[in-house]
mmCIF file of C-alpha atoms and ligand atoms in Angstrom:
data_model
loop_
_atom_site.group_PDB
_atom_site.id
_atom_site.type_symbol
_atom_site.label_atom_id
_atom_site.label_comp_id
_atom_site.label_asym_id
_atom_site.label_seq_id
_atom_site.Cartn_x
_atom_site.Cartn_y
_atom_site.Cartn_z
ATOM 1 C CA MET A 1 242.421 86.377 216.793
ATOM 2 C CA ASP A 2 240.388 89.755 216.052
ATOM 3 C CA GLU A 3 241.741 92.293 214.421
ATOM 4 C CA LEU A 4 243.060 94.372 217.729
ATOM 5 C CA THR A 5 244.472 91.637 219.169
ATOM 6 C CA TRP A 6 246.537 90.799 216.250
ATOM 7 C CA ALA A 7 247.667 94.242 215.662
ATOM 8 C CA LYS A 8 249.061 94.342 219.588
ATOM 9 C CA ASN A 9 250.703 90.904 219.267
ATOM 10 C CA LEU A 10 252.797 92.657 216.018
ATOM 11 C CA ALA A 11 256.124 93.783 217.735
ATOM 12 C CA LYS A 12 255.516 97.368 216.169
ATOM 13 C CA THR A 13 258.413 100.137 215.669
ATOM 14 C CA GLU A 14 256.842 104.073 216.397
ATOM 15 C CA LEU A 15 258.942 106.454 214.645
ATOM 16 C CA HIS A 16 256.920 109.955 214.975
ATOM 17 C CA ALA A 17 255.874 111.165 218.516
ATOM 18 C CA HIS A 18 255.257 114.162 220.236
ATOM 19 C CA ILE A 19 256.290 113.759 224.045
ATOM 20 C CA ASN A 20 253.687 116.142 225.603
ATOM 21 C CA GLY A 21 250.726 114.893 222.423
ATOM 22 C CA SER A 22 251.084 111.079 223.082
ATOM 23 C CA ILE A 23 249.867 111.664 227.067
ATOM 24 C CA GLY A 24 246.645 110.037 227.356
ATOM 25 C CA MET A 25 244.451 112.345 228.482
ATOM 26 C CA PRO A 26 243.495 110.456 231.895
ATOM 27 C CA ASP A 27 247.233 110.421 232.767
ATOM 28 C CA LEU A 28 247.272 114.293 231.807
ATOM 29 C CA ARG A 29 243.640 114.787 234.465
ATOM 30 C CA LYS A 30 246.142 112.491 236.634
ATOM 31 C CA LEU A 31 249.268 114.472 236.368
ATOM 32 C CA ALA A 32 247.312 118.078 236.631
ATOM 33 C CA ASP A 33 245.284 116.504 240.556
ATOM 34 C CA LEU A 34 248.670 115.875 241.248
ATOM 35 C CA LYS A 35 249.846 118.662 240.607
ATOM 36 C CA GLY A 36 247.101 120.715 241.567
ATOM 37 C CA VAL A 37 246.096 122.304 238.338
ATOM 38 C CA HIS A 38 242.766 122.936 237.229
ATOM 39 C CA LEU A 39 241.704 121.366 234.151
ATOM 40 C CA PRO A 40 237.640 121.851 232.818
ATOM 41 C CA ALA A 41 235.106 118.679 233.145
ATOM 42 C CA GLU A 42 234.949 119.419 229.322
ATOM 43 C CA ILE A 43 237.654 119.146 227.170
ATOM 44 C CA ALA A 44 237.174 119.336 223.373
ATOM 45 C CA LEU A 45 239.499 116.478 222.218
ATOM 46 C CA PRO A 46 239.150 116.321 217.606
ATOM 47 C CA GLY A 47 236.583 114.203 216.518
ATOM 48 C CA SER A 48 234.174 117.073 218.312
ATOM 49 C CA ALA A 49 232.220 119.368 215.592
ATOM 50 C CA GLY A 50 234.178 121.936 213.588
ATOM 51 C CA PHE A 51 237.890 120.296 215.408
ATOM 52 C CA SER A 52 240.438 122.085 213.278
ATOM 53 C CA LEU A 53 244.652 120.944 213.664
ATOM 54 C CA ASP A 54 244.351 124.844 214.699
ATOM 55 C CA ASP A 55 242.868 123.328 218.108
ATOM 56 C CA VAL A 56 245.524 120.604 218.309
ATOM 57 C CA PHE A 57 247.406 123.419 218.533
ATOM 58 C CA ALA A 58 246.109 125.292 220.589
ATOM 59 C CA LEU A 59 244.933 121.621 223.274
ATOM 60 C CA PHE A 60 248.924 122.042 223.702
ATOM 61 C CA SER A 61 249.458 125.728 224.412
ATOM 62 C CA LYS A 62 245.784 126.239 226.152
ATOM 63 C CA THR A 63 245.693 122.653 228.977
ATOM 64 C CA ILE A 64 248.577 120.242 227.985
ATOM 65 C CA TYR A 65 251.370 123.247 228.777
ATOM 66 C CA SER A 66 248.984 124.560 231.896
ATOM 67 C CA VAL A 67 249.628 120.690 233.407
ATOM 68 C CA VAL A 68 253.107 120.121 232.563
ATOM 69 C CA ARG A 69 254.890 123.000 233.971
ATOM 70 C CA ASP A 70 258.061 121.142 236.117
ATOM 71 C CA ALA A 71 260.247 118.314 235.844
ATOM 72 C CA GLN A 72 258.210 116.133 237.966
ATOM 73 C CA ALA A 73 255.484 116.679 235.656
ATOM 74 C CA LEU A 74 257.324 116.365 232.066
ATOM 75 C CA GLN A 75 259.128 112.963 233.902
ATOM 76 C CA PHE A 76 255.594 111.603 235.038
ATOM 77 C CA VAL A 77 255.164 112.727 231.064
ATOM 78 C CA VAL A 78 257.945 110.666 229.638
ATOM 79 C CA GLU A 79 257.275 107.197 231.579
ATOM 80 C CA HIS A 80 253.673 106.920 230.698
ATOM 81 C CA VAL A 81 253.800 108.205 227.777
ATOM 82 C CA VAL A 82 256.759 104.522 227.331
ATOM 83 C CA ALA A 83 254.271 102.772 229.395
ATOM 84 C CA ALA A 84 251.156 102.916 227.068
ATOM 85 C CA PHE A 85 253.913 102.679 224.213
ATOM 86 C CA LYS A 86 254.787 98.787 225.609
ATOM 87 C CA ARG A 87 251.461 97.871 226.440
ATOM 88 C CA ASP A 88 250.566 98.608 222.933
ATOM 89 C CA GLY A 89 253.247 96.267 221.707
ATOM 90 C CA VAL A 90 255.598 99.118 220.426
ATOM 91 C CA ARG A 91 259.181 97.732 220.756
ATOM 92 C CA TYR A 92 261.125 100.458 218.896
ATOM 93 C CA LEU A 93 260.908 103.523 219.567
ATOM 94 C CA GLU A 94 261.552 107.223 218.770
ATOM 95 C CA LEU A 95 259.962 110.584 221.018
ATOM 96 C CA ARG A 96 260.298 113.260 219.908
ATOM 97 C CA SER A 97 259.481 116.398 222.590
ATOM 98 C CA THR A 98 260.694 120.105 221.809
ATOM 99 C CA PRO A 99 263.198 121.552 224.843
ATOM 100 C CA LYS A 100 261.533 125.447 226.228
ATOM 101 C CA SER A 101 261.957 126.582 229.671
ATOM 102 C CA LEU A 102 259.672 124.824 232.560
ATOM 103 C CA GLU A 103 259.726 126.404 235.858
ATOM 104 C CA GLY A 104 263.168 125.992 238.045
ATOM 105 C CA MET A 105 264.776 124.518 234.298
ATOM 106 C CA ASP A 106 265.787 125.925 231.545
ATOM 107 C CA MET A 107 266.028 123.745 227.514
ATOM 108 C CA ASP A 108 269.201 122.366 228.912
ATOM 109 C CA GLY A 109 267.240 121.138 232.342
ATOM 110 C CA TYR A 110 264.206 119.489 229.779
ATOM 111 C CA VAL A 111 266.928 117.871 227.471
ATOM 112 C CA SER A 112 268.275 116.707 230.990
ATOM 113 C CA THR A 113 265.379 115.251 232.476
ATOM 114 C CA VAL A 114 264.050 113.502 229.088
ATOM 115 C CA VAL A 115 267.254 111.367 228.861
ATOM 116 C CA SER A 116 267.664 110.272 232.607
ATOM 117 C CA ALA A 117 263.630 109.719 232.438
ATOM 118 C CA ILE A 118 263.577 107.629 229.180
ATOM 119 C CA SER A 119 266.644 105.998 230.580
ATOM 120 C CA LYS A 120 264.205 105.253 233.862
ATOM 121 C CA ALA A 121 261.658 103.924 231.465
ATOM 122 C CA MET A 122 263.268 101.516 229.843
ATOM 123 C CA SER A 123 264.691 100.524 232.745
ATOM 124 C CA GLU A 124 260.854 99.513 233.783
ATOM 125 C CA ASN A 125 259.836 98.069 230.709
ATOM 126 C CA GLU A 126 263.255 95.944 229.146
ATOM 127 C CA THR A 127 260.841 94.883 226.434
ATOM 128 C CA ILE A 128 261.216 98.318 224.631
ATOM 129 C CA ARG A 129 264.281 100.861 223.673
ATOM 130 C CA VAL A 130 263.795 104.716 223.471
ATOM 131 C CA LYS A 131 265.535 106.835 222.001
ATOM 132 C CA PHE A 132 264.702 110.944 221.797
ATOM 133 C CA LEU A 133 264.502 113.180 218.998
ATOM 134 C CA LEU A 134 264.849 116.958 220.018
ATOM 135 C CA SER A 135 262.738 118.986 217.920
ATOM 136 C CA VAL A 136 262.331 122.666 216.793
ATOM 137 C CA ASP A 137 259.207 124.387 216.720
ATOM 138 C CA ARG A 138 259.174 125.981 213.133
ATOM 139 C CA ARG A 139 258.217 129.609 215.059
ATOM 140 C CA HIS A 140 261.274 129.252 216.677
ATOM 141 C CA ASP A 141 263.717 132.119 215.474
ATOM 142 C CA PRO A 142 267.192 131.193 214.155
ATOM 143 C CA GLU A 143 268.728 131.373 217.760
ATOM 144 C CA THR A 144 266.907 129.232 219.952
ATOM 145 C CA ALA A 145 267.419 126.715 216.607
ATOM 146 C CA SER A 146 270.941 126.656 216.545
ATOM 147 C CA THR A 147 270.549 126.054 220.610
ATOM 148 C CA ILE A 148 268.439 122.777 220.337
ATOM 149 C CA VAL A 149 270.951 122.232 216.886
ATOM 150 C CA SER A 150 273.979 122.622 219.935
ATOM 151 C CA LEU A 151 271.390 121.156 222.834
ATOM 152 C CA ALA A 152 271.581 117.968 220.536
ATOM 153 C CA ILE A 153 275.392 117.463 219.690
ATOM 154 C CA LYS A 154 275.923 117.699 222.798
ATOM 155 C CA TYR A 155 273.750 115.108 224.180
ATOM 156 C CA ALA A 156 274.251 112.910 221.604
ATOM 157 C CA ASN A 157 277.800 112.785 222.786
ATOM 158 C CA LEU A 158 276.694 112.161 225.982
ATOM 159 C CA PHE A 159 273.820 109.512 225.491
ATOM 160 C CA PRO A 160 274.520 108.277 222.095
ATOM 161 C CA SER A 161 271.940 105.156 222.423
ATOM 162 C CA ILE A 162 269.186 107.714 223.449
ATOM 163 C CA VAL A 163 269.865 111.206 220.962
ATOM 164 C CA VAL A 164 269.743 110.120 217.682
ATOM 165 C CA GLY A 165 269.040 113.483 216.162
ATOM 166 C CA VAL A 166 266.322 116.784 215.036
ATOM 167 C CA ASP A 167 263.125 117.507 214.579
ATOM 168 C CA VAL A 168 261.085 120.652 212.846
ATOM 169 C CA CYS A 169 257.320 120.505 213.830
ATOM 170 C CA GLY A 170 255.370 122.988 214.973
ATOM 171 C CA ASN A 171 252.044 124.591 213.516
ATOM 172 C CA PRO A 172 251.983 124.620 209.380
ATOM 173 C CA ALA A 173 250.207 127.379 209.727
ATOM 174 C CA CYS A 174 252.400 129.675 211.147
ATOM 175 C CA GLY A 175 254.733 130.196 208.050
ATOM 176 C CA GLY A 176 258.259 128.455 206.483
ATOM 177 C CA ILE A 177 261.791 127.297 207.914
ATOM 178 C CA LYS A 178 264.017 129.088 205.862
ATOM 179 C CA HIS A 179 264.957 131.225 208.955
ATOM 180 C CA LEU A 180 265.900 127.836 210.274
ATOM 181 C CA VAL A 181 268.728 126.243 207.550
ATOM 182 C CA PRO A 182 271.382 127.582 208.582
ATOM 183 C CA SER A 183 270.885 125.365 211.886
ATOM 184 C CA LEU A 184 269.689 122.062 209.912
ATOM 185 C CA SER A 185 272.898 122.396 207.739
ATOM 186 C CA ARG A 186 275.366 123.230 210.663
ATOM 187 C CA LEU A 187 273.566 119.595 212.050
ATOM 188 C CA LYS A 188 274.542 117.858 208.880
ATOM 189 C CA LEU A 189 278.183 119.138 208.600
ATOM 190 C CA ASP A 190 278.853 118.960 213.046
ATOM 191 C CA ALA A 191 276.846 115.924 213.574
ATOM 192 C CA PRO A 192 276.950 113.613 210.466
ATOM 193 C CA THR A 193 275.118 110.295 211.936
ATOM 194 C CA LEU A 194 272.577 112.239 213.778
ATOM 195 C CA LYS A 195 269.202 111.876 211.606
ATOM 196 C CA LEU A 196 266.973 115.088 210.788
ATOM 197 C CA VAL A 197 263.624 114.442 210.416
ATOM 198 C CA ILE A 198 261.095 117.379 209.230
ATOM 199 C CA HIS A 199 257.515 117.826 209.006
ATOM 200 C CA PHE A 200 256.829 118.183 205.306
ATOM 201 C CA ALA A 201 253.529 119.574 203.795
ATOM 202 C CA GLU A 202 251.518 118.783 206.450
ATOM 203 C CA ILE A 203 248.620 121.355 204.745
ATOM 204 C CA GLU A 204 247.509 121.852 201.891
ATOM 205 C CA THR A 205 248.689 126.058 201.907
ATOM 206 C CA PRO A 206 251.577 127.115 202.368
ATOM 207 C CA PRO A 207 254.455 125.601 201.820
ATOM 208 C CA GLU A 208 255.924 127.284 199.037
ATOM 209 C CA GLU A 209 257.440 124.625 196.668
ATOM 210 C CA ASP A 210 260.951 126.407 196.275
ATOM 211 C CA GLU A 211 260.527 125.613 200.513
ATOM 212 C CA LEU A 212 260.361 121.726 199.899
ATOM 213 C CA LEU A 213 263.084 122.104 197.354
ATOM 214 C CA THR A 214 265.379 123.713 200.280
ATOM 215 C CA ILE A 215 264.025 120.917 203.356
ATOM 216 C CA LEU A 216 265.144 118.057 200.535
ATOM 217 C CA SER A 217 268.117 119.965 199.675
ATOM 218 C CA LEU A 218 269.220 119.491 203.485
ATOM 219 C CA ASN A 219 269.059 115.594 203.311
ATOM 220 C CA PRO A 220 266.789 115.258 205.573
ATOM 221 C CA ASP A 221 266.337 111.029 206.891
ATOM 222 C CA ARG A 222 262.966 111.240 207.275
ATOM 223 C CA LEU A 223 260.140 113.219 206.409
ATOM 224 C CA GLY A 224 256.574 113.559 207.822
ATOM 225 C CA HIS A 225 252.772 113.455 206.904
ATOM 226 C CA CYS A 226 253.850 114.417 203.110
ATOM 227 C CA THR A 227 250.557 114.937 202.245
ATOM 228 C CA PHE A 228 249.944 118.232 200.046
ATOM 229 C CA VAL A 229 253.643 117.320 197.850
ATOM 230 C CA PRO A 230 253.378 117.986 194.792
ATOM 231 C CA ASP A 231 253.501 114.370 191.838
ATOM 232 C CA HIS A 232 257.615 115.264 190.568
ATOM 233 C CA ILE A 233 258.644 116.040 194.520
ATOM 234 C CA MET A 234 257.357 113.286 195.193
ATOM 235 C CA ALA A 235 258.943 111.077 192.609
ATOM 236 C CA THR A 236 261.899 112.521 193.868
ATOM 237 C CA MET A 237 261.592 111.686 197.017
ATOM 238 C CA ARG A 238 261.040 108.180 195.879
ATOM 239 C CA ALA A 239 263.763 107.552 193.749
ATOM 240 C CA ARG A 240 265.996 108.877 196.857
ATOM 241 C CA LYS A 241 263.600 106.453 198.619
ATOM 242 C CA ILE A 242 262.804 109.024 201.258
ATOM 243 C CA PRO A 243 261.269 107.537 204.418
ATOM 244 C CA ILE A 244 257.831 109.150 204.809
ATOM 245 C CA GLU A 245 256.021 108.561 208.932
ATOM 246 C CA ILE A 246 252.458 108.252 207.637
ATOM 247 C CA CYS A 247 249.973 109.240 210.631
ATOM 248 C CA LEU A 248 246.691 107.980 208.981
ATOM 249 C CA SER A 249 244.945 109.631 212.364
ATOM 250 C CA SER A 250 246.265 112.577 213.174
ATOM 251 C CA ASN A 251 245.446 113.541 209.274
ATOM 252 C CA VAL A 252 242.235 112.623 209.021
ATOM 253 C CA VAL A 253 240.380 113.801 212.353
ATOM 254 C CA GLY A 254 242.979 116.598 212.702
ATOM 255 C CA GLY A 255 241.019 117.374 209.211
ATOM 256 C CA THR A 256 243.742 117.888 206.168
ATOM 257 C CA VAL A 257 242.456 115.067 204.891
ATOM 258 C CA ASN A 258 239.049 113.570 204.500
ATOM 259 C CA SER A 259 238.496 110.102 205.379
ATOM 260 C CA PHE A 260 240.556 107.267 205.805
ATOM 261 C CA GLU A 261 239.685 105.924 202.214
ATOM 262 C CA ALA A 262 241.020 109.223 200.938
ATOM 263 C CA HIS A 263 243.785 109.039 202.821
ATOM 264 C CA HIS A 264 248.178 109.199 200.476
ATOM 265 C CA LEU A 265 249.441 105.747 202.018
ATOM 266 C CA LYS A 266 246.737 103.995 199.494
ATOM 267 C CA GLN A 267 248.659 106.158 196.477
ATOM 268 C CA LEU A 268 251.873 105.266 198.238
ATOM 269 C CA TRP A 269 251.476 101.888 198.561
ATOM 270 C CA ASP A 270 249.686 101.388 194.992
ATOM 271 C CA SER A 271 252.343 103.271 193.195
ATOM 272 C CA GLY A 272 255.280 101.383 194.690
ATOM 273 C CA TYR A 273 256.980 103.535 196.851
ATOM 274 C CA PRO A 274 259.297 101.284 198.401
ATOM 275 C CA ARG A 275 257.697 99.378 201.501
ATOM 276 C CA GLU A 276 259.967 100.036 203.908
ATOM 277 C CA CYS A 277 260.385 103.819 203.662
ATOM 278 C CA LEU A 278 256.075 103.910 204.912
ATOM 279 C CA ILE A 279 256.346 103.952 208.005
ATOM 280 C CA LEU A 280 252.588 103.828 210.168
ATOM 281 C CA CYS A 281 253.127 106.730 212.945
ATOM 282 C CA THR A 282 250.349 107.872 215.607
ATOM 283 C CA ASP A 283 252.017 111.554 216.007
ATOM 284 C CA ASP A 284 249.802 112.113 219.542
ATOM 285 C CA VAL A 285 248.634 109.501 220.153
ATOM 286 C CA GLY A 286 247.249 111.831 223.861
ATOM 287 C CA ILE A 287 245.221 113.378 221.006
ATOM 288 C CA PHE A 288 244.095 112.079 218.489
ATOM 289 C CA CYS A 289 243.167 108.282 219.941
ATOM 290 C CA SER A 290 244.197 105.851 218.310
ATOM 291 C CA ASP A 291 247.613 103.693 218.877
ATOM 292 C CA LEU A 292 250.018 102.637 216.736
ATOM 293 C CA SER A 293 247.860 98.931 217.287
ATOM 294 C CA ASN A 294 244.860 100.918 215.948
ATOM 295 C CA GLU A 295 246.477 102.208 212.978
ATOM 296 C CA TYR A 296 247.848 99.066 211.925
ATOM 297 C CA VAL A 297 244.739 97.923 211.145
ATOM 298 C CA ILE A 298 243.159 101.184 209.613
ATOM 299 C CA ALA A 299 246.295 100.364 207.181
ATOM 300 C CA ARG A 300 245.051 97.159 206.501
ATOM 301 C CA ARG A 301 241.554 98.254 205.656
ATOM 302 C CA VAL A 302 242.175 100.963 203.180
ATOM 303 C CA LEU A 303 244.693 98.928 201.981
ATOM 304 C CA GLY A 304 242.664 95.859 201.512
ATOM 305 C CA VAL A 305 245.873 93.393 202.186
ATOM 306 C CA SER A 306 246.304 90.527 204.338
ATOM 307 C CA ARG A 307 247.317 90.401 207.942
ATOM 308 C CA GLU A 308 250.612 88.408 206.152
ATOM 309 C CA VAL A 309 251.680 91.453 204.024
ATOM 310 C CA MET A 310 250.559 93.709 206.872
ATOM 311 C CA GLU A 311 253.608 91.121 209.310
ATOM 312 C CA GLU A 312 256.278 91.475 206.440
ATOM 313 C CA TRP A 313 255.684 94.764 206.556
ATOM 314 C CA ALA A 314 256.073 95.901 210.182
ATOM 315 C CA GLN A 315 259.162 93.694 210.184
ATOM 316 C CA LEU A 316 260.561 95.456 207.461
ATOM 317 C CA VAL A 317 259.756 98.529 209.791
ATOM 318 C CA CYS A 318 261.686 97.328 212.110
ATOM 319 C CA ASP A 319 264.734 95.782 210.421
ATOM 320 C CA LYS A 320 265.387 99.183 208.904
ATOM 321 C CA TYR A 321 264.381 101.659 211.785
ATOM 322 C CA ALA A 322 264.941 99.764 214.737
ATOM 323 C CA ARG A 323 268.636 100.162 216.475
HETATM 324 P P1 IMP B 401 256.451 118.010 222.411
HETATM 325 O O1 IMP B 401 257.266 118.964 221.067
HETATM 326 O O2 IMP B 401 256.810 117.204 223.741
HETATM 327 O O3 IMP B 401 255.727 120.161 223.088
HETATM 328 O O4 IMP B 401 255.130 118.434 221.840
HETATM 329 C C1 IMP B 401 254.251 118.673 221.470
HETATM 330 C C2 IMP B 401 254.552 119.738 219.819
HETATM 331 O O5 IMP B 401 254.599 118.935 218.960
HETATM 332 C C3 IMP B 401 253.857 120.877 219.368
HETATM 333 O O6 IMP B 401 253.361 122.067 220.720
HETATM 334 C C4 IMP B 401 253.755 121.082 217.863
HETATM 335 O O7 IMP B 401 255.063 121.782 218.361
HETATM 336 C C5 IMP B 401 254.157 119.327 217.987
HETATM 337 N N1 IMP B 401 253.249 118.858 217.330
HETATM 338 C C6 IMP B 401 252.175 117.916 217.748
HETATM 339 N N2 IMP B 401 251.905 117.835 216.972
HETATM 340 C C7 IMP B 401 251.912 117.909 215.297
HETATM 341 C C8 IMP B 401 251.496 118.225 214.034
HETATM 342 O O8 IMP B 401 250.742 117.089 213.683
HETATM 343 N N3 IMP B 401 252.126 119.222 213.113
HETATM 344 C C9 IMP B 401 253.319 120.183 214.089
HETATM 345 N N4 IMP B 401 253.756 119.827 215.148
HETATM 346 C C10 IMP B 401 253.269 119.602 215.604
HETATM 347 ZN ZN1 ZN B 402 254.671 115.183 214.431
#
């Protein structure tokens, strides 16, 4: 069996997927046509010369959000994203998205639309279970962050089988997250069963060390990327068995890591970081154009391990996180 078919047949768990970054360009174009939005014939994607992480964020603000402007568009995106993950052999999926005001809809309406679109998508794709994390963007002010935490708690009470936590995302070049700490602490106090997941040390500068320590003091349930974590902080993470969402293509294609061979996954694996705490994820499959099966193929190549080892690893991850 060829590598990709083997990887597609694995029952996989995806824990780090941004909704608006997971819509494929062909589906986005279909949606643009439906909504009468003009998209340029050529949209530069990663892989084009000089493409950087900043260009990824520009893609969201200038292209994707120009199309995903109302409830109908958001629903279309969620349904197409869930169907694509299902086709890729994902059995358990945690999607994340930043609540925003769209046409005719406030942040509460955004969350309610995502939740109902997920319910509908699951009823149409019975082999996949889908959950939702509400994202706070690091550029949000404390009031917006607090509103999103309150929405997470509200919707987790209403739909406990769908809403499972809060994520902190956003362009890491746009500054720290200390201003978000009161809201994130409140989440841990008021809703201890909800997960807190945070993008962590994604680029070389910042983070400041004391910010990383502040984040760890919040007891996050998982951390995303962890590309530029100083050794002594990584040692603490390992001792505490903090799960890391590994996004190979996002890091390499987004330009924060030079090559798959140089990716920190290999170092973490060889250092004995608990395997069930290393989770392969896509981040933004619509932008980085590498689905989760392909991430498994890349990981097997860079780790130099057998299919059996990869299968055991995928199973460990499913056993630990799919709930
Ligand atoms: P949305 O939250 O569903 O609109 O998904 C897109 C958003 O996810 C972007 O505007 C970013 O804030 C966030 N995002 C996507 N990829 C990354 C990443 O690699 N690092 C940090 N944030 C990201
Ligand atoms: Zn991300």
